[in-house]
Amino acid sequence: MTFDLPDLPFAKDALEPHMSPETFDYHHAKHHAAYVGKLNELIAGTDYENLSLEEICIKSELAGDTAIFNNAAQHWNHSFFWTCLSANGGESSIPSNLASKIDADLGGYEKFKAGFINACMTQFGSGWGWLVLDNATRRLEIIKTPNAKTPITKGKTPLMTCDVWEHAYYIDYRNSRPKFVESFLDNLANWENAAALI
Ligand code: FE
């Protein structure tokens, strides 16, 4: 299978002023595109070639095929991240079924917000902050993963993610990861997408 760079699910100027077209020119058209191109190059002619992206992530992580894992997982994580962004995002857009589950499992939105920001801020170096559903317990959890690591290989269903690699925020927020993460939650977090996944 050859993988393709997915189109953004919105116009690249749709999220201004919170995320700029220039950020998408780099983050989507260069960084994400490079992961897809490298993945295709690495799997050509190997046992990975006919697997789904999820299967490649799981198999390559177990096998210690680090380059394949990193590019496959970054393709999955970025493809998912774009769906976590909306021009009409933020707390006021949380559907009631998900709001109730956040209340029950995480103690309410404010506790979720503090926990999610903390996960994003304490991820030293590059990585991701996540709201996931544990497939076994069916409870919501806030987690962080370093570099390309992804919850889909660990029995978790991602509902929301924030990319905290510097390439995600340096153009619009310079060195301020806290401002970026707060802006993501307050303005961009696509809760309709998250609610559809539980
Ligand atoms: Fe990224």
mmCIF file of C-alpha atoms and ligand atoms in Angstrom:
data_model
loop_
_atom_site.group_PDB
_atom_site.id
_atom_site.type_symbol
_atom_site.label_atom_id
_atom_site.label_comp_id
_atom_site.label_asym_id
_atom_site.label_seq_id
_atom_site.Cartn_x
_atom_site.Cartn_y
_atom_site.Cartn_z
ATOM 1 C CA MET A 1 0.000 0.000 0.000
ATOM 2 C CA THR A 2 1.214 3.472 -0.799
ATOM 3 C CA PHE A 3 0.132 6.128 1.628
ATOM 4 C CA ASP A 4 -0.996 9.609 0.628
ATOM 5 C CA LEU A 5 -0.857 12.897 2.497
ATOM 6 C CA PRO A 6 -4.489 13.570 3.490
ATOM 7 C CA ASP A 7 -5.943 16.962 2.648
ATOM 8 C CA LEU A 8 -6.588 19.251 5.602
ATOM 9 C CA PRO A 9 -10.286 19.007 6.578
ATOM 10 C CA PHE A 10 -10.539 22.829 6.385
ATOM 11 C CA ALA A 11 -9.048 25.691 4.382
ATOM 12 C CA LYS A 12 -5.543 26.518 5.578
ATOM 13 C CA ASP A 13 -6.654 30.041 6.591
ATOM 14 C CA ALA A 14 -9.754 28.786 8.458
ATOM 15 C CA LEU A 15 -8.146 28.716 11.903
ATOM 16 C CA GLU A 16 -6.670 32.216 11.943
ATOM 17 C CA PRO A 17 -5.604 33.869 14.179
ATOM 18 C CA HIS A 18 -5.037 30.767 16.307
ATOM 19 C CA MET A 19 -3.152 28.760 13.682
ATOM 20 C CA SER A 20 -1.808 30.466 10.579
ATOM 21 C CA PRO A 21 -1.645 29.366 6.936
ATOM 22 C CA GLU A 22 2.155 29.537 7.236
ATOM 23 C CA THR A 23 2.040 26.955 10.014
ATOM 24 C CA PHE A 24 0.083 24.616 7.726
ATOM 25 C CA ASP A 25 2.486 25.302 4.858
ATOM 26 C CA TYR A 26 5.221 23.824 7.041
ATOM 27 C CA HIS A 27 3.440 21.478 9.440
ATOM 28 C CA HIS A 28 1.154 19.788 6.912
ATOM 29 C CA ALA A 29 2.793 20.356 3.522
ATOM 30 C CA LYS A 30 6.378 19.775 4.659
ATOM 31 C CA HIS A 31 6.604 17.923 7.995
ATOM 32 C CA HIS A 32 3.630 15.595 7.576
ATOM 33 C CA ALA A 33 4.351 15.112 3.865
ATOM 34 C CA ALA A 34 7.927 14.102 4.706
ATOM 35 C CA TYR A 35 6.729 11.387 7.113
ATOM 36 C CA VAL A 36 4.433 9.985 4.399
ATOM 37 C CA GLY A 37 7.145 10.053 1.746
ATOM 38 C CA LYS A 38 9.714 8.414 4.020
ATOM 39 C CA LEU A 39 7.219 5.753 5.134
ATOM 40 C CA ASN A 40 6.464 4.802 1.520
ATOM 41 C CA GLU A 41 10.186 4.612 0.786
ATOM 42 C CA LEU A 42 10.896 2.427 3.849
ATOM 43 C CA ILE A 43 8.085 -0.108 3.381
ATOM 44 C CA ALA A 44 8.505 -0.634 -0.383
ATOM 45 C CA GLY A 45 9.267 -4.293 -1.032
ATOM 46 C CA THR A 46 8.970 -5.312 2.651
ATOM 47 C CA ASP A 47 6.438 -7.326 4.676
ATOM 48 C CA TYR A 48 4.948 -4.020 5.767
ATOM 49 C CA GLU A 49 3.885 -3.087 2.275
ATOM 50 C CA ASN A 50 0.442 -4.707 2.373
ATOM 51 C CA LEU A 51 -0.509 -3.800 5.937
ATOM 52 C CA SER A 52 -2.818 -1.030 7.125
ATOM 53 C CA LEU A 53 -1.253 1.993 8.802
ATOM 54 C CA GLU A 54 -2.454 0.803 12.232
ATOM 55 C CA GLU A 55 -0.967 -2.661 11.597
ATOM 56 C CA ILE A 56 2.347 -1.123 10.529
ATOM 57 C CA CYS A 57 2.489 0.947 13.750
ATOM 58 C CA ILE A 58 1.867 -2.101 15.949
ATOM 59 C CA LYS A 59 4.162 -4.518 14.079
ATOM 60 C CA SER A 60 7.084 -2.108 13.660
ATOM 61 C CA GLU A 61 7.004 -1.057 17.325
ATOM 62 C CA LEU A 62 7.067 -4.700 18.460
ATOM 63 C CA ALA A 63 9.810 -5.579 15.983
ATOM 64 C CA GLY A 64 11.972 -2.598 16.879
ATOM 65 C CA ASP A 65 11.868 -1.294 13.313
ATOM 66 C CA THR A 66 12.293 2.218 14.607
ATOM 67 C CA ALA A 67 12.479 4.195 11.381
ATOM 68 C CA ILE A 68 9.330 2.560 10.004
ATOM 69 C CA PHE A 69 7.533 2.993 13.337
ATOM 70 C CA ASN A 70 8.487 6.658 13.651
ATOM 71 C CA ASN A 71 7.267 7.579 10.174
ATOM 72 C CA ALA A 72 4.120 5.416 10.320
ATOM 73 C CA ALA A 73 3.114 6.644 13.764
ATOM 74 C CA GLN A 74 3.817 10.269 12.864
ATOM 75 C CA HIS A 75 1.613 9.807 9.767
ATOM 76 C CA TRP A 76 -1.188 8.409 11.951
ATOM 77 C CA ASN A 77 -0.746 11.028 14.706
ATOM 78 C CA HIS A 78 -0.739 13.983 12.280
ATOM 79 C CA SER A 79 -3.673 12.666 10.238
ATOM 80 C CA PHE A 80 -5.612 12.426 13.500
ATOM 81 C CA PHE A 81 -4.409 15.829 14.757
ATOM 82 C CA TRP A 82 -5.909 17.640 11.763
ATOM 83 C CA THR A 83 -9.309 16.147 12.635
ATOM 84 C CA CYS A 84 -8.914 17.476 16.187
ATOM 85 C CA LEU A 85 -8.927 21.075 14.912
ATOM 86 C CA SER A 86 -12.006 23.174 14.169
ATOM 87 C CA ALA A 87 -12.745 26.832 13.568
ATOM 88 C CA ASN A 88 -15.708 26.326 15.927
ATOM 89 C CA GLY A 89 -13.855 24.430 18.639
ATOM 90 C CA GLY A 90 -13.408 24.913 22.352
ATOM 91 C CA GLU A 91 -15.317 24.079 25.525
ATOM 92 C CA SER A 92 -18.683 25.464 24.385
ATOM 93 C CA SER A 93 -18.772 22.930 21.546
ATOM 94 C CA ILE A 94 -18.586 19.788 23.735
ATOM 95 C CA PRO A 95 -21.595 17.539 22.994
ATOM 96 C CA SER A 96 -23.537 16.584 26.126
ATOM 97 C CA ASN A 97 -22.697 12.863 25.982
ATOM 98 C CA LEU A 98 -18.975 13.600 26.075
ATOM 99 C CA ALA A 99 -19.360 16.372 28.675
ATOM 100 C CA SER A 100 -21.102 13.862 30.967
ATOM 101 C CA LYS A 101 -18.317 11.340 30.462
ATOM 102 C CA ILE A 102 -15.661 13.976 31.221
ATOM 103 C CA ASP A 103 -17.572 14.789 34.428
ATOM 104 C CA ALA A 104 -17.819 11.123 35.422
ATOM 105 C CA ASP A 105 -14.310 9.960 34.529
ATOM 106 C CA LEU A 106 -12.161 13.069 34.962
ATOM 107 C CA GLY A 107 -14.045 15.248 37.451
ATOM 108 C CA GLY A 108 -15.277 17.863 35.001
ATOM 109 C CA TYR A 109 -13.955 20.098 32.224
ATOM 110 C CA GLU A 110 -11.744 22.310 34.410
ATOM 111 C CA LYS A 111 -9.945 19.287 35.818
ATOM 112 C CA PHE A 112 -9.626 17.859 32.307
ATOM 113 C CA LYS A 113 -8.185 21.160 31.086
ATOM 114 C CA ALA A 114 -5.634 21.375 33.896
ATOM 115 C CA GLY A 115 -4.650 17.743 33.364
ATOM 116 C CA PHE A 116 -4.344 18.068 29.603
ATOM 117 C CA ILE A 117 -2.229 21.226 29.886
ATOM 118 C CA ASN A 118 -0.065 19.501 32.481
ATOM 119 C CA ALA A 119 0.442 16.481 30.197
ATOM 120 C CA CYS A 120 1.416 18.758 27.301
ATOM 121 C CA MET A 121 3.747 20.869 29.435
ATOM 122 C CA THR A 122 5.501 17.985 31.184
ATOM 123 C CA GLN A 123 6.232 16.161 27.920
ATOM 124 C CA PHE A 124 9.932 17.030 27.902
ATOM 125 C CA GLY A 125 11.018 17.634 24.323
ATOM 126 C CA SER A 126 8.883 16.546 21.384
ATOM 127 C CA GLY A 127 5.675 14.586 21.700
ATOM 128 C CA TRP A 128 1.933 14.640 22.077
ATOM 129 C CA GLY A 129 -0.757 15.257 24.721
ATOM 130 C CA TRP A 130 -3.854 13.060 24.466
ATOM 131 C CA LEU A 131 -7.368 12.454 25.699
ATOM 132 C CA VAL A 132 -7.982 8.744 25.147
ATOM 133 C CA LEU A 133 -10.548 6.074 25.910
ATOM 134 C CA ASP A 134 -9.018 2.964 27.447
ATOM 135 C CA ASN A 135 -10.365 0.051 25.395
ATOM 136 C CA ALA A 136 -10.531 -2.303 28.399
ATOM 137 C CA THR A 137 -11.926 -0.061 31.148
ATOM 138 C CA ARG A 138 -13.886 2.240 28.749
ATOM 139 C CA ARG A 139 -12.774 5.173 30.895
ATOM 140 C CA LEU A 140 -11.271 8.443 29.701
ATOM 141 C CA GLU A 141 -7.599 9.073 30.438
ATOM 142 C CA ILE A 142 -5.185 11.954 29.849
ATOM 143 C CA ILE A 143 -1.778 10.770 28.699
ATOM 144 C CA LYS A 144 1.343 12.058 26.978
ATOM 145 C CA THR A 145 3.614 10.275 24.522
ATOM 146 C CA PRO A 146 7.199 11.159 23.513
ATOM 147 C CA ASN A 147 8.330 11.729 19.942
ATOM 148 C CA ALA A 148 6.273 9.535 17.569
ATOM 149 C CA LYS A 149 4.740 7.225 20.188
ATOM 150 C CA THR A 150 1.018 6.711 19.736
ATOM 151 C CA PRO A 151 -1.752 5.370 22.007
ATOM 152 C CA ILE A 152 -3.178 3.184 19.221
ATOM 153 C CA THR A 153 -0.525 0.522 19.925
ATOM 154 C CA LYS A 154 -1.349 0.495 23.641
ATOM 155 C CA GLY A 155 -5.028 -0.437 23.735
ATOM 156 C CA LYS A 156 -6.281 3.142 23.741
ATOM 157 C CA THR A 157 -8.669 4.954 21.422
ATOM 158 C CA PRO A 158 -7.542 8.556 20.895
ATOM 159 C CA LEU A 159 -10.300 11.174 21.135
ATOM 160 C CA MET A 160 -8.217 14.365 21.100
ATOM 161 C CA THR A 161 -4.565 15.222 20.655
ATOM 162 C CA CYS A 162 -2.335 18.263 20.699
ATOM 163 C CA ASP A 163 0.983 18.087 18.856
ATOM 164 C CA VAL A 164 3.613 19.629 21.142
ATOM 165 C CA TRP A 165 6.580 19.294 18.821
ATOM 166 C CA GLU A 166 8.071 22.776 18.398
ATOM 167 C CA HIS A 167 7.168 22.670 14.680
ATOM 168 C CA ALA A 168 3.486 22.787 15.766
ATOM 169 C CA TYR A 169 3.746 26.173 17.458
ATOM 170 C CA TYR A 170 6.987 27.988 16.709
ATOM 171 C CA ILE A 171 5.637 30.094 13.831
ATOM 172 C CA ASP A 172 2.530 31.331 15.676
ATOM 173 C CA TYR A 173 3.549 31.142 19.350
ATOM 174 C CA ARG A 174 7.365 31.144 19.142
ATOM 175 C CA ASN A 175 8.683 29.391 22.260
ATOM 176 C CA SER A 176 5.433 29.517 24.244
ATOM 177 C CA ARG A 177 4.053 26.008 24.407
ATOM 178 C CA PRO A 178 1.627 27.033 27.229
ATOM 179 C CA LYS A 179 -0.006 29.751 25.083
ATOM 180 C CA PHE A 180 -0.316 27.318 22.187
ATOM 181 C CA VAL A 181 -1.894 24.548 24.259
ATOM 182 C CA GLU A 182 -4.343 26.956 25.933
ATOM 183 C CA SER A 183 -5.290 28.435 22.578
ATOM 184 C CA PHE A 184 -5.779 24.931 21.195
ATOM 185 C CA LEU A 185 -8.180 24.040 24.024
ATOM 186 C CA ASP A 186 -9.999 27.377 24.108
ATOM 187 C CA ASN A 187 -10.441 27.892 20.360
ATOM 188 C CA LEU A 188 -9.618 24.877 18.219
ATOM 189 C CA ALA A 189 -10.321 21.595 20.044
ATOM 190 C CA ASN A 190 -12.821 19.704 17.883
ATOM 191 C CA TRP A 191 -15.151 18.095 20.418
ATOM 192 C CA GLU A 192 -17.675 16.948 17.843
ATOM 193 C CA ASN A 193 -14.981 14.761 16.329
ATOM 194 C CA ALA A 194 -14.021 13.466 19.808
ATOM 195 C CA ALA A 195 -17.641 12.707 20.774
ATOM 196 C CA ALA A 196 -18.169 10.714 17.590
ATOM 197 C CA LEU A 197 -15.339 8.371 18.608
ATOM 198 C CA ILE A 198 -16.722 7.204 21.974
HETATM 199 FE FE FE B 1 3.718 17.779 14.109
#
